[in-house]
mmCIF file of C-alpha atoms in Angstrom:
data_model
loop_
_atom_site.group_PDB
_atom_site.id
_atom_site.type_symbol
_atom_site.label_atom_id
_atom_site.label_comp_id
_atom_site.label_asym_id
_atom_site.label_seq_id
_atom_site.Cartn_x
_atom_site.Cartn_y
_atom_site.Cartn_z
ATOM 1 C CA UNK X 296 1.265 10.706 -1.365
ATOM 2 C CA UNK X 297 2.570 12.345 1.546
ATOM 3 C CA UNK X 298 -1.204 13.296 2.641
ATOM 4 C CA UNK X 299 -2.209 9.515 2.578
ATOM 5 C CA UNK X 300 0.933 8.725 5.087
ATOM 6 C CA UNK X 301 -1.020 7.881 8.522
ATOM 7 C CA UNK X 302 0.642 9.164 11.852
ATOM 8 C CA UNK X 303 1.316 5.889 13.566
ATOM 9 C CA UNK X 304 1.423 2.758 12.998
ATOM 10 C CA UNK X 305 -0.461 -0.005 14.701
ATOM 11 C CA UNK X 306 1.102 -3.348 15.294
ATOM 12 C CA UNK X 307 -0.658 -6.568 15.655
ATOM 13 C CA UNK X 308 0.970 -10.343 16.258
ATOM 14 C CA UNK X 309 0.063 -12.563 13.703
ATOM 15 C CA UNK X 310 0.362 -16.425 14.471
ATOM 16 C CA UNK X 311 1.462 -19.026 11.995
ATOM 17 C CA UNK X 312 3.777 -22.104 12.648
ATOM 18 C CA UNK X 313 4.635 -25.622 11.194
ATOM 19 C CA UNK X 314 3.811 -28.120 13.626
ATOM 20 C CA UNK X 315 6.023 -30.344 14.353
ATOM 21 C CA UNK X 316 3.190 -33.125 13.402
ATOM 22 C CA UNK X 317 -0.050 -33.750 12.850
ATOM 23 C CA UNK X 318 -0.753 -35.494 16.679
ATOM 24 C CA UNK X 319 -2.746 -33.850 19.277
ATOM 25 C CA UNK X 320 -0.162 -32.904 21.616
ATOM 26 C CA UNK X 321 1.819 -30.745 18.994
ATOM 27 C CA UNK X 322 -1.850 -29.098 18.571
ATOM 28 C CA UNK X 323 -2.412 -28.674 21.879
ATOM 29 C CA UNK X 324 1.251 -27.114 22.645
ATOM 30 C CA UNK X 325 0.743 -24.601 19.721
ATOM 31 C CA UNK X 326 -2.840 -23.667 21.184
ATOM 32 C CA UNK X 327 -0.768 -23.146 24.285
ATOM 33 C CA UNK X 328 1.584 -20.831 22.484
ATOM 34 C CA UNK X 329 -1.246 -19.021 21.244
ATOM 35 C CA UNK X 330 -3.160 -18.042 23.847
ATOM 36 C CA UNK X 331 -0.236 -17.314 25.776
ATOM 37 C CA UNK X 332 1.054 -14.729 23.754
ATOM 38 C CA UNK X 333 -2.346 -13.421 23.492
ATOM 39 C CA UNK X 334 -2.441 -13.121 27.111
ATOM 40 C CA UNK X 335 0.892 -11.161 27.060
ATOM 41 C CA UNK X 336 0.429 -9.301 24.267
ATOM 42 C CA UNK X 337 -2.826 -7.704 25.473
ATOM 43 C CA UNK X 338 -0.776 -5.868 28.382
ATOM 44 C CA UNK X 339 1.911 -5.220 26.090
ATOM 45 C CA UNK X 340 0.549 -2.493 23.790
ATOM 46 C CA UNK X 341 -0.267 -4.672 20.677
ATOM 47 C CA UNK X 342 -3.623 -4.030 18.623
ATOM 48 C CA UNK X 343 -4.481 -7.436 17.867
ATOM 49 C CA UNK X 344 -3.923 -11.026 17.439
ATOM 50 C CA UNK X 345 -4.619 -12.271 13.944
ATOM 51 C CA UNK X 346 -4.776 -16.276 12.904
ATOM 52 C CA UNK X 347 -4.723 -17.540 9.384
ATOM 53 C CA UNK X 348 -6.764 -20.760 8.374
ATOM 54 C CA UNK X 349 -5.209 -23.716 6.497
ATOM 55 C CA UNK X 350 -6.462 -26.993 6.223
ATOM 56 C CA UNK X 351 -5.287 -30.927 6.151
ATOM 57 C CA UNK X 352 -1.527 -29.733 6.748
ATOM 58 C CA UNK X 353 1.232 -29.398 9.204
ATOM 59 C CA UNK X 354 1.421 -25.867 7.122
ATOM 60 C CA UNK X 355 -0.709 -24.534 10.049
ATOM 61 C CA UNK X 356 -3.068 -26.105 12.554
ATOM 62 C CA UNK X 357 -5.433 -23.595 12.136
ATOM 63 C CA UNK X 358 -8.117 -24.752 10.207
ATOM 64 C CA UNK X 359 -11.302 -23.080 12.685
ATOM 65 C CA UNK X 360 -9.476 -19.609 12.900
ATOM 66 C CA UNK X 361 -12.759 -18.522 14.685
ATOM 67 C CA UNK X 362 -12.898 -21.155 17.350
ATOM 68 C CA UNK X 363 -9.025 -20.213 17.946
ATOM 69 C CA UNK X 364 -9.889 -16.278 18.150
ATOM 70 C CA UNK X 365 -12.907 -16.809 20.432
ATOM 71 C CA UNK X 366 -10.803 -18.658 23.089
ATOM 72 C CA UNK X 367 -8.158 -15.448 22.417
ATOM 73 C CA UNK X 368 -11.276 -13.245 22.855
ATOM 74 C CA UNK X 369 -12.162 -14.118 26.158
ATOM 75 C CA UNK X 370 -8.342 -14.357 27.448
ATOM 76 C CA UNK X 371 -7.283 -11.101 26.594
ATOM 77 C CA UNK X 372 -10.119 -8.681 26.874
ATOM 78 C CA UNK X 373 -8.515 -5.564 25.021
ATOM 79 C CA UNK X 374 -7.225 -6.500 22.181
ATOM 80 C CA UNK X 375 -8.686 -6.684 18.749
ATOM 81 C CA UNK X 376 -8.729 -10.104 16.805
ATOM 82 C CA UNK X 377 -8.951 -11.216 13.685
ATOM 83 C CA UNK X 378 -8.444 -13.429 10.529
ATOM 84 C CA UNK X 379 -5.865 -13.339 8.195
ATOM 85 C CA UNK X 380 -7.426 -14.884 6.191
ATOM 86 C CA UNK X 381 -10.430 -16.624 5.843
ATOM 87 C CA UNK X 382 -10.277 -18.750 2.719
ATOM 88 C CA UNK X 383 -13.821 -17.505 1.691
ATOM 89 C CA UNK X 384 -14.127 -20.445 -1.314
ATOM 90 C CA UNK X 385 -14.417 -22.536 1.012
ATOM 91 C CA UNK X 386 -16.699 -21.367 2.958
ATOM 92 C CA UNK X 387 -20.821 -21.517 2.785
ATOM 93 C CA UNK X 388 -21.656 -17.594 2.945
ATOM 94 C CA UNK X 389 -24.644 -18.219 5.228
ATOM 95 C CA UNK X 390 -22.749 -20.334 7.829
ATOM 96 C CA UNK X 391 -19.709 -17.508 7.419
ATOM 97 C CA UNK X 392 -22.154 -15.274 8.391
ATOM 98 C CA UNK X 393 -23.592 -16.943 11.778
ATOM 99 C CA UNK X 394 -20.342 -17.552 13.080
ATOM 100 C CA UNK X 395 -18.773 -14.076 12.481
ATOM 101 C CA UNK X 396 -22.064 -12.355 13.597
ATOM 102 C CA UNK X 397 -21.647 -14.207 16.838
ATOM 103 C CA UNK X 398 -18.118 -14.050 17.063
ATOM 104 C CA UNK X 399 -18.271 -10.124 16.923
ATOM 105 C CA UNK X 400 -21.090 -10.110 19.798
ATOM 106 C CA UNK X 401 -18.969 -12.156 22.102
ATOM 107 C CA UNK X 402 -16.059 -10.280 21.379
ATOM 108 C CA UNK X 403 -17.248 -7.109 22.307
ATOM 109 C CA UNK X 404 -17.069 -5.699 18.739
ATOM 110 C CA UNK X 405 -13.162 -6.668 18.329
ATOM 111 C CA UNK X 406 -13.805 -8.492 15.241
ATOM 112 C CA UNK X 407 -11.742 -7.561 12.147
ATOM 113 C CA UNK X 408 -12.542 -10.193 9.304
ATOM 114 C CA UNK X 409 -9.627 -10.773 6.574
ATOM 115 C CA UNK X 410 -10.804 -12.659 3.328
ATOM 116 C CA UNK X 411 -8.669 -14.079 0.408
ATOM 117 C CA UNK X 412 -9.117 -16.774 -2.470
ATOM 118 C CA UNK X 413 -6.557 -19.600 -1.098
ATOM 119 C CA UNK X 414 -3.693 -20.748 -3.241
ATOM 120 C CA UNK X 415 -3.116 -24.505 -1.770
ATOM 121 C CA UNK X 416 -4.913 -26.995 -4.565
ATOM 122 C CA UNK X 417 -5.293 -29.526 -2.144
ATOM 123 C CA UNK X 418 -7.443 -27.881 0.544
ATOM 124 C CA UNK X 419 -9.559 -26.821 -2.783
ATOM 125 C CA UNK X 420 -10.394 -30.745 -3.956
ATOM 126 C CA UNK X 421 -11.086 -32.077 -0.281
ATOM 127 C CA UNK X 422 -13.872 -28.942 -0.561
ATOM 128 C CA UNK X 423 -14.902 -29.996 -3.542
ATOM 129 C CA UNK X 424 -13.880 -26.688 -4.770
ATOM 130 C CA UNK X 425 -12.092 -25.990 -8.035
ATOM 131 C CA UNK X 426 -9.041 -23.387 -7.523
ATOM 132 C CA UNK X 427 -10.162 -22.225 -11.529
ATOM 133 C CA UNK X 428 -13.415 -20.565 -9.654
ATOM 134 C CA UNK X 429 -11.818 -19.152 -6.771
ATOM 135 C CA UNK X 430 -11.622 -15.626 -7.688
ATOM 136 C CA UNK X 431 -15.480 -15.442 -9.110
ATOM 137 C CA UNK X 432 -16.865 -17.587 -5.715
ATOM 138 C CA UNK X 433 -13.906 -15.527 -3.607
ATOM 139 C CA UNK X 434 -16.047 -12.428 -4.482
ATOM 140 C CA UNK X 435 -19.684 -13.740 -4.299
ATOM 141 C CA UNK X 436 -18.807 -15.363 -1.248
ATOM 142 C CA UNK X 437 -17.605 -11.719 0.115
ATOM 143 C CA UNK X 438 -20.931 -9.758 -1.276
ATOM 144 C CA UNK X 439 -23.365 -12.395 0.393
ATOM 145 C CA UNK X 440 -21.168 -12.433 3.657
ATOM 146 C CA UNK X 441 -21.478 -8.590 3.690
ATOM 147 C CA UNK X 442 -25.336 -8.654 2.822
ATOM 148 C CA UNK X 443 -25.890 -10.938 5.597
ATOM 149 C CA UNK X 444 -24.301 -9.152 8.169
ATOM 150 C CA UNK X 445 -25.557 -5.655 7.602
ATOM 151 C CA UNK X 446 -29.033 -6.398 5.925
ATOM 152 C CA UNK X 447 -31.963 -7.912 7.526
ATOM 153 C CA UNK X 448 -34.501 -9.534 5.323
ATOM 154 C CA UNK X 449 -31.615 -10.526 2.642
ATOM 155 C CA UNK X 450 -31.736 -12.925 0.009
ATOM 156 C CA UNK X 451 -29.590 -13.245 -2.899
ATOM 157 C CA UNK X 452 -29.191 -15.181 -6.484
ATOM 158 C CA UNK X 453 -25.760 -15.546 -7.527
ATOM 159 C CA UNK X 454 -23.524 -18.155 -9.723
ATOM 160 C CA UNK X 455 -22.510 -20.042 -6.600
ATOM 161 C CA UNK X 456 -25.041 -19.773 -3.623
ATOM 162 C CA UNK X 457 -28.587 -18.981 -3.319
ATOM 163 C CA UNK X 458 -31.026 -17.592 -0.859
ATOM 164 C CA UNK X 459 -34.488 -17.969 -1.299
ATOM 165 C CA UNK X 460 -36.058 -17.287 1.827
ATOM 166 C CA UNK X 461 -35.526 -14.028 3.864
ATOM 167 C CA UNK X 462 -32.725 -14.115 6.037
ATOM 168 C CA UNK X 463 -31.708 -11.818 8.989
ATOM 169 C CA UNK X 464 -28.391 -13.721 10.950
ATOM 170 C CA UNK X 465 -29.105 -13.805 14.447
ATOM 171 C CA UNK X 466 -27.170 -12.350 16.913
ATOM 172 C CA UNK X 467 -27.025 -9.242 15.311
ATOM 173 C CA UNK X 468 -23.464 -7.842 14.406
ATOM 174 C CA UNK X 469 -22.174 -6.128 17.364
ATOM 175 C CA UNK X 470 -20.342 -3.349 14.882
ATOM 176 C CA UNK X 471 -22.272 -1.517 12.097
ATOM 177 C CA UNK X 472 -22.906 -2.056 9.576
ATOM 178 C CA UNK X 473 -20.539 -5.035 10.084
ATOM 179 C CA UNK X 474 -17.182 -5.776 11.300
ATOM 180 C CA UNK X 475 -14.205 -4.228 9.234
ATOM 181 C CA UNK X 476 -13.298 -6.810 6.352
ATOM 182 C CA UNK X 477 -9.607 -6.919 4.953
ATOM 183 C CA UNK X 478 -9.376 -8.095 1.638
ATOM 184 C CA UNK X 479 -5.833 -9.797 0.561
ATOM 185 C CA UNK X 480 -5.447 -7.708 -2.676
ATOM 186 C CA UNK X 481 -2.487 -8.482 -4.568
ATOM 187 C CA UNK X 482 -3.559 -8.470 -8.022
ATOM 188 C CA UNK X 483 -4.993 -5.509 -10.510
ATOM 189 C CA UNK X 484 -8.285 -7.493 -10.133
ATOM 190 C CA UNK X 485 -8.431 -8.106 -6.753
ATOM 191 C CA UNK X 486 -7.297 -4.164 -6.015
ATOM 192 C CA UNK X 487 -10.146 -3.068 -8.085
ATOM 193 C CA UNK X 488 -12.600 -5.219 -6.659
ATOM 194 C CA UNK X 489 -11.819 -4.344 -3.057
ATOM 195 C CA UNK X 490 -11.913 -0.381 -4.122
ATOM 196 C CA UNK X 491 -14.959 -0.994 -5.059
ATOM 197 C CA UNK X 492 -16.715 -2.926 -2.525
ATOM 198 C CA UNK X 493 -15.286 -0.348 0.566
ATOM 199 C CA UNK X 494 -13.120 -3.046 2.084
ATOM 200 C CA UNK X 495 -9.368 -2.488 3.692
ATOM 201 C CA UNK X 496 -6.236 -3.976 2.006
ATOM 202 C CA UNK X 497 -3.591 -6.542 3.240
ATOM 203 C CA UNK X 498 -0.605 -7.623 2.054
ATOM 204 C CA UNK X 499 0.954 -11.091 2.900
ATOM 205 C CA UNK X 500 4.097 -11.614 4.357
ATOM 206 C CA UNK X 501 6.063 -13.495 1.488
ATOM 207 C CA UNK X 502 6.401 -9.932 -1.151
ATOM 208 C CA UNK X 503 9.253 -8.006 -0.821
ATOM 209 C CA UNK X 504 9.939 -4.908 0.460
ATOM 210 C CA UNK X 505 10.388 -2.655 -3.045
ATOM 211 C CA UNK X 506 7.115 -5.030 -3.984
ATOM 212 C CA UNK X 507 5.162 -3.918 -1.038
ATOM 213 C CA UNK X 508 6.294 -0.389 -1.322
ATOM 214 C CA UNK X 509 5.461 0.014 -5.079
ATOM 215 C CA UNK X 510 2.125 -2.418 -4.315
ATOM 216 C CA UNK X 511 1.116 0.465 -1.301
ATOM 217 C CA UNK X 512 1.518 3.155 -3.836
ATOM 218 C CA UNK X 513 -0.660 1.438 -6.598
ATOM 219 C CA UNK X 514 -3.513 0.966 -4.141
ATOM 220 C CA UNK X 515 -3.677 4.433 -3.252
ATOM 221 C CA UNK X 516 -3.693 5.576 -6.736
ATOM 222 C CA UNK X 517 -6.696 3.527 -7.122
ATOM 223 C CA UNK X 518 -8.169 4.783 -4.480
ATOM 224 C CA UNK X 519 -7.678 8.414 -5.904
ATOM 225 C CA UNK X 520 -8.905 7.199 -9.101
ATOM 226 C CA UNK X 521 -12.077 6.447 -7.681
ATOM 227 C CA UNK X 522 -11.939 9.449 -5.359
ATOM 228 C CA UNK X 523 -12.140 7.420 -1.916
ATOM 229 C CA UNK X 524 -10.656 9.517 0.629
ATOM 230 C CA UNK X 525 -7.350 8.167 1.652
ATOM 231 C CA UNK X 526 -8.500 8.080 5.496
ATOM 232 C CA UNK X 527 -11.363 6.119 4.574
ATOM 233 C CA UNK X 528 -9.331 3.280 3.375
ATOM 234 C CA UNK X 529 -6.605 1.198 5.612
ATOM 235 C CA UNK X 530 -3.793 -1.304 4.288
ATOM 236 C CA UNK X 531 -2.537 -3.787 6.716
ATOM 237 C CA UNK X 532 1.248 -5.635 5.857
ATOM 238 C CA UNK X 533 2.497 -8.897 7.264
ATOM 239 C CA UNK X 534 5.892 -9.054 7.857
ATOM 240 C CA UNK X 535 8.544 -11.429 9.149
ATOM 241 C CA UNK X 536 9.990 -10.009 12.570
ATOM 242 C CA UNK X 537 13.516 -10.855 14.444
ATOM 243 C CA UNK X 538 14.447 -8.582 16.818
ATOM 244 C CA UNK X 539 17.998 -9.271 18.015
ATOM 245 C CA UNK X 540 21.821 -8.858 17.136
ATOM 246 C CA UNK X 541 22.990 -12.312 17.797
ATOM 247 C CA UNK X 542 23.973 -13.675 14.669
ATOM 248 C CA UNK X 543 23.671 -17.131 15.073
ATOM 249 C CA UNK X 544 19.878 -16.709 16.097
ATOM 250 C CA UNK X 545 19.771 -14.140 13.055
ATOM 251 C CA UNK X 546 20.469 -17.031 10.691
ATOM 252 C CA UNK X 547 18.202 -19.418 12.230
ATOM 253 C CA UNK X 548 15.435 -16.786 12.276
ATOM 254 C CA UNK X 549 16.515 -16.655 7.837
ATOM 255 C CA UNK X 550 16.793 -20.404 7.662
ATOM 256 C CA UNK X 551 12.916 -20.661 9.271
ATOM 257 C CA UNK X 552 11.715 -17.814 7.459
ATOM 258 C CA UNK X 553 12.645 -19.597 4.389
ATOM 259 C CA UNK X 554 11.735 -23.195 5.376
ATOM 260 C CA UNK X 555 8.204 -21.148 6.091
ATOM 261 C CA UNK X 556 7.984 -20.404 2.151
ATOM 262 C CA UNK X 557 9.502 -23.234 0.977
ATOM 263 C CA UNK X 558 6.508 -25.494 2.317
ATOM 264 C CA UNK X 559 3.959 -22.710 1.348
ATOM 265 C CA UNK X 560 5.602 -23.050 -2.086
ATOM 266 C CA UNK X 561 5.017 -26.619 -2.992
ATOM 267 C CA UNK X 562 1.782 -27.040 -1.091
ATOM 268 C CA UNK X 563 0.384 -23.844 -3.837
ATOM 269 C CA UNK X 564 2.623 -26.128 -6.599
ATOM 270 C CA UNK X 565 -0.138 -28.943 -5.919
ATOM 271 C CA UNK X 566 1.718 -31.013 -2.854
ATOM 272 C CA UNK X 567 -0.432 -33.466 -1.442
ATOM 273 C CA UNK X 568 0.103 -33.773 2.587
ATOM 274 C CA UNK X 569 0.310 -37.449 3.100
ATOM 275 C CA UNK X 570 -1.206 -38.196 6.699
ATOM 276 C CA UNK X 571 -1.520 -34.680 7.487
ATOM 277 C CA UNK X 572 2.396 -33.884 7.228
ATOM 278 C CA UNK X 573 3.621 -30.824 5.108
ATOM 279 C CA UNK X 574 5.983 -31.240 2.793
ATOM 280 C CA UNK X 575 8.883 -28.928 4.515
ATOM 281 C CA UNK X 576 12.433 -29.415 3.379
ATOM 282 C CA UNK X 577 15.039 -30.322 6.011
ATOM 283 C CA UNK X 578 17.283 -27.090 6.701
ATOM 284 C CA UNK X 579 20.192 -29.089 4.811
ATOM 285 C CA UNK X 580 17.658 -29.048 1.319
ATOM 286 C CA UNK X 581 17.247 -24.950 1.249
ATOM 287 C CA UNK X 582 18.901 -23.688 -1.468
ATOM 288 C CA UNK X 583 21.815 -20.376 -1.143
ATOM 289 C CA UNK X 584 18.523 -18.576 -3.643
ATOM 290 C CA UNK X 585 15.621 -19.712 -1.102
ATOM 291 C CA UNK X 586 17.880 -18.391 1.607
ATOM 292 C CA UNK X 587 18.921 -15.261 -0.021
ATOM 293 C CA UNK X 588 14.979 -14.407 -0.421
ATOM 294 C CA UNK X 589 14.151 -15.083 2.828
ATOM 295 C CA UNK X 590 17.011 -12.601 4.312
ATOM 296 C CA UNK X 591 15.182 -9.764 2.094
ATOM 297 C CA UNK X 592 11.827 -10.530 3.435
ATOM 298 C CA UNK X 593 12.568 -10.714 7.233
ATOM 299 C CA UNK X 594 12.503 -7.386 9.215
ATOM 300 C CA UNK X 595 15.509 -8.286 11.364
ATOM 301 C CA UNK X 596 18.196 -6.383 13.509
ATOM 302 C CA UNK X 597 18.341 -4.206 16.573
ATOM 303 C CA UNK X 598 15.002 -2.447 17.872
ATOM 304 C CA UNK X 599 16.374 0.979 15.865
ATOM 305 C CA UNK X 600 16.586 -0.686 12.615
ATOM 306 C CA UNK X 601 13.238 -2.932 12.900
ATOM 307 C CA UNK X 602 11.392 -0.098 14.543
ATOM 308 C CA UNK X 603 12.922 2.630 10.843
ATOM 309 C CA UNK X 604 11.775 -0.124 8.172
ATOM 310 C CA UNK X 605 8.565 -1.010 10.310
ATOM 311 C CA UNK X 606 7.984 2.904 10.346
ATOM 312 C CA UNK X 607 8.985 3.480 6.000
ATOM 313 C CA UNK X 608 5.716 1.688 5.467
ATOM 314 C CA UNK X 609 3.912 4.483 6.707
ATOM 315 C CA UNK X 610 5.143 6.572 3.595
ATOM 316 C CA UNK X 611 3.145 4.393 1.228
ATOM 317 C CA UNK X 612 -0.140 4.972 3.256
ATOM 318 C CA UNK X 613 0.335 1.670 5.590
ATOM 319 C CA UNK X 614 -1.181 1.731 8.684
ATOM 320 C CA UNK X 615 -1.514 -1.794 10.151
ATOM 321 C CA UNK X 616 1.456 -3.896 10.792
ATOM 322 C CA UNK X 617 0.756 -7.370 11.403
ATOM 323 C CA UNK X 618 4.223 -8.688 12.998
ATOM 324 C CA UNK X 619 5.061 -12.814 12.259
ATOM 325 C CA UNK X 620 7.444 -13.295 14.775
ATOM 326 C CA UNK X 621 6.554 -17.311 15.098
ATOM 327 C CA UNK X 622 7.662 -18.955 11.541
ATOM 328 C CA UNK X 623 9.004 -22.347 10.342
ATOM 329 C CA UNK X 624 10.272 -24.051 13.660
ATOM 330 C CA UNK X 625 11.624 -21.010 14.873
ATOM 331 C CA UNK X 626 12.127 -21.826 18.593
ATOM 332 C CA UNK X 627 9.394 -20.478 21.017
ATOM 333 C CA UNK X 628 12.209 -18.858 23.495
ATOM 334 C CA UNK X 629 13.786 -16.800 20.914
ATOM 335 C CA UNK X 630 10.770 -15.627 19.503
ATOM 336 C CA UNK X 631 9.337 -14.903 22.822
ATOM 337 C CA UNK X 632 12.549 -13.035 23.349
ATOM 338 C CA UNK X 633 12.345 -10.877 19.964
ATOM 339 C CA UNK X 634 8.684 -10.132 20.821
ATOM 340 C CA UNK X 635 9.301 -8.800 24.457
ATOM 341 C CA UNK X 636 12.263 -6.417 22.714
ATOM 342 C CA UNK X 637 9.856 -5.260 20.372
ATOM 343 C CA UNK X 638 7.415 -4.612 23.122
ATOM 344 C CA UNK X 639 9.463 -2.593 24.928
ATOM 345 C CA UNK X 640 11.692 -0.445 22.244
ATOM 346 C CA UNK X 641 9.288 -0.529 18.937
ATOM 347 C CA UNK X 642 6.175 -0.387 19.967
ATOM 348 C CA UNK X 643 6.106 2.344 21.902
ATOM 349 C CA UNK X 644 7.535 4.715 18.672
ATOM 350 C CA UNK X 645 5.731 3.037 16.564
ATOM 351 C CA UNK X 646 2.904 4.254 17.815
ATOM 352 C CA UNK X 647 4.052 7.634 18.793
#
């Protein structure tokens, strides 16, 4: 394994919040957030900006990840962006296609496309989607998106969608043969499935550390299984990040980490969001256990010991870090804080 260990690691900010509600002003201050730290960030050494899509929910207001990342595009004009992830059930393949296709060309070529199945029932129904079919149209969805992008002329017949007339997605991708796609592999299936199809790995933010680590190693065995060439192949972790000592902030950084989960938790357990709110506990309703879990899965402490476990990764063949360091209601001046520490004493050995 110690071949498949890259040199560096790159680090990109990953942006997911609850939102204080469902108005237009909360939306409109979290936008604000967001392109803000885009701005920063692309002076301050980071790789990219990634943006997750949820629907109907306080969970995230995120629900046109592409409209969000365009915006980021054009404000900060050297760093990558991209998706993590695109619920691809959702999605019609053929208007995917258009919208990353031009998204890529605007960009520059700083497109990275993440794709996963979606776990929240209720985004599924207001689709019209069943969550039963979501791995089989998860990975048509992904073959006619790829067609499309890096085939002119295509059509296709599947289970799902259909094209019968010859289609060639205009603009043209601006990388080739299309824009690096990240598949959110967790599962035997889903590992196998991305081996085979050439795409990149992520992991999501809510496994452990001994999971991810053991998880890393099982996709690179598969990989050597089906001699791919380790360098061919990338795998990208989200991870909760707190940079600081202070220990009061250190427990409000564990107490929104796990608020963060609990919400994600019963919205996958089939909560409905009544009038758009999520169904987040109140920080007196999180359990000693829900705490407890969220203290293993946040990367916390000073800028040595986030900067060692950020680096460990890199043993298991990891060589995308994509940092989380806005969660819950975690407040926007300690956050800012942690990131600008990072900045300064992580990044920079990181990606040494």
């Amino acid at each position: 394994m110690s071949g498949a260990a890259p040199a560096t690691l790159r680090v990109g900010i990953g942006f997911l919040n609850l939102a204080p509600s469902p108005e237009r002003a909360d939306a409109e201050a979290l936008f604000t957030e967001l392109f803000e730290d885009a701005v920063w960030a692309d002076g301050a050494g980071f790789d990219g900006l990634w943006v997750t899509e949820h629907h109907f929910s306080t969970y995230s207001l995120t629900s046109s990840p592409l409209l969000l990342l365009a915006q980021v595009a054009a404000l900060a004009p050297r760093l990558r962006i991209g998706t993590s992830v695109l619920v691809l059930p959702l999605w019609d393949p053929v208007r995917l296609a258009c919208d990353v296709s031009t998204l890529d060309v605007l960009s520059g070529g700083r497109l990275d496309v993440g794709i996963g199945r979606g776990y929240q029932p209720h985004e599924f129904r207001v689709f019209g989607r069943e969550p039963d079919d979501s791995r089989a149209r998860f990975e048509e969805t992904a073959l006619v998106l790829r067609k499309l992008l890096s085939e002119r002329d295509a059509s296709f017949a599947g289970a799902f969608h259909r094209i019968d007339a010859p289609a060639t997605v205009l603009p043209r991708v601006a990388q080739r043969p299309h824009p690096p796609v990240w598949a959110a592999a967790l599962s035997p299936d889903s590992v196998a499935f991305a081996v085979r199809e050439g795409f990149h790995f992520m992991v999501n933010a809510a496994m452990p550390e001994p999971a991810v680590l053991d998880h890393c190693r099982a996709v690179r065995r598969s990989l050597a299984a089906a001699e791919v060439p380790a360098a061919d192949r990338e795998i990208a972790v989200n991870r909760f990040v707190y940079v600081g000592t202070d220990p009061a902030t250190r427990r409000l950084a564990v107490r929104e980490v796990a608020r963060q989960l609990a919400t994600s938790r019963a919205l996958a357990e089939g909560g409905v969001p009544l009038g758009g709110a999520a169904p987040y506990p109140r920080a007196e309703e999180l359990s000693e256990e829900e705490l407890a879990a969220a203290e293993g899965l946040l990367v916390a402490g000073s800028a040595d010991e986030v900067t060692r476990r950020l680096a460990r990764l890199t043993e298991v063949g990891v060589s995308y870090a994509i940092a989380g360091f806005r969660f819950g209601r975690f407040p926007s001046q300690a956050a800012r804080e942690s990131m600008r520490v990072f900045a300064e004493d992580c990044l920079p050995r990181l990606s040494a």
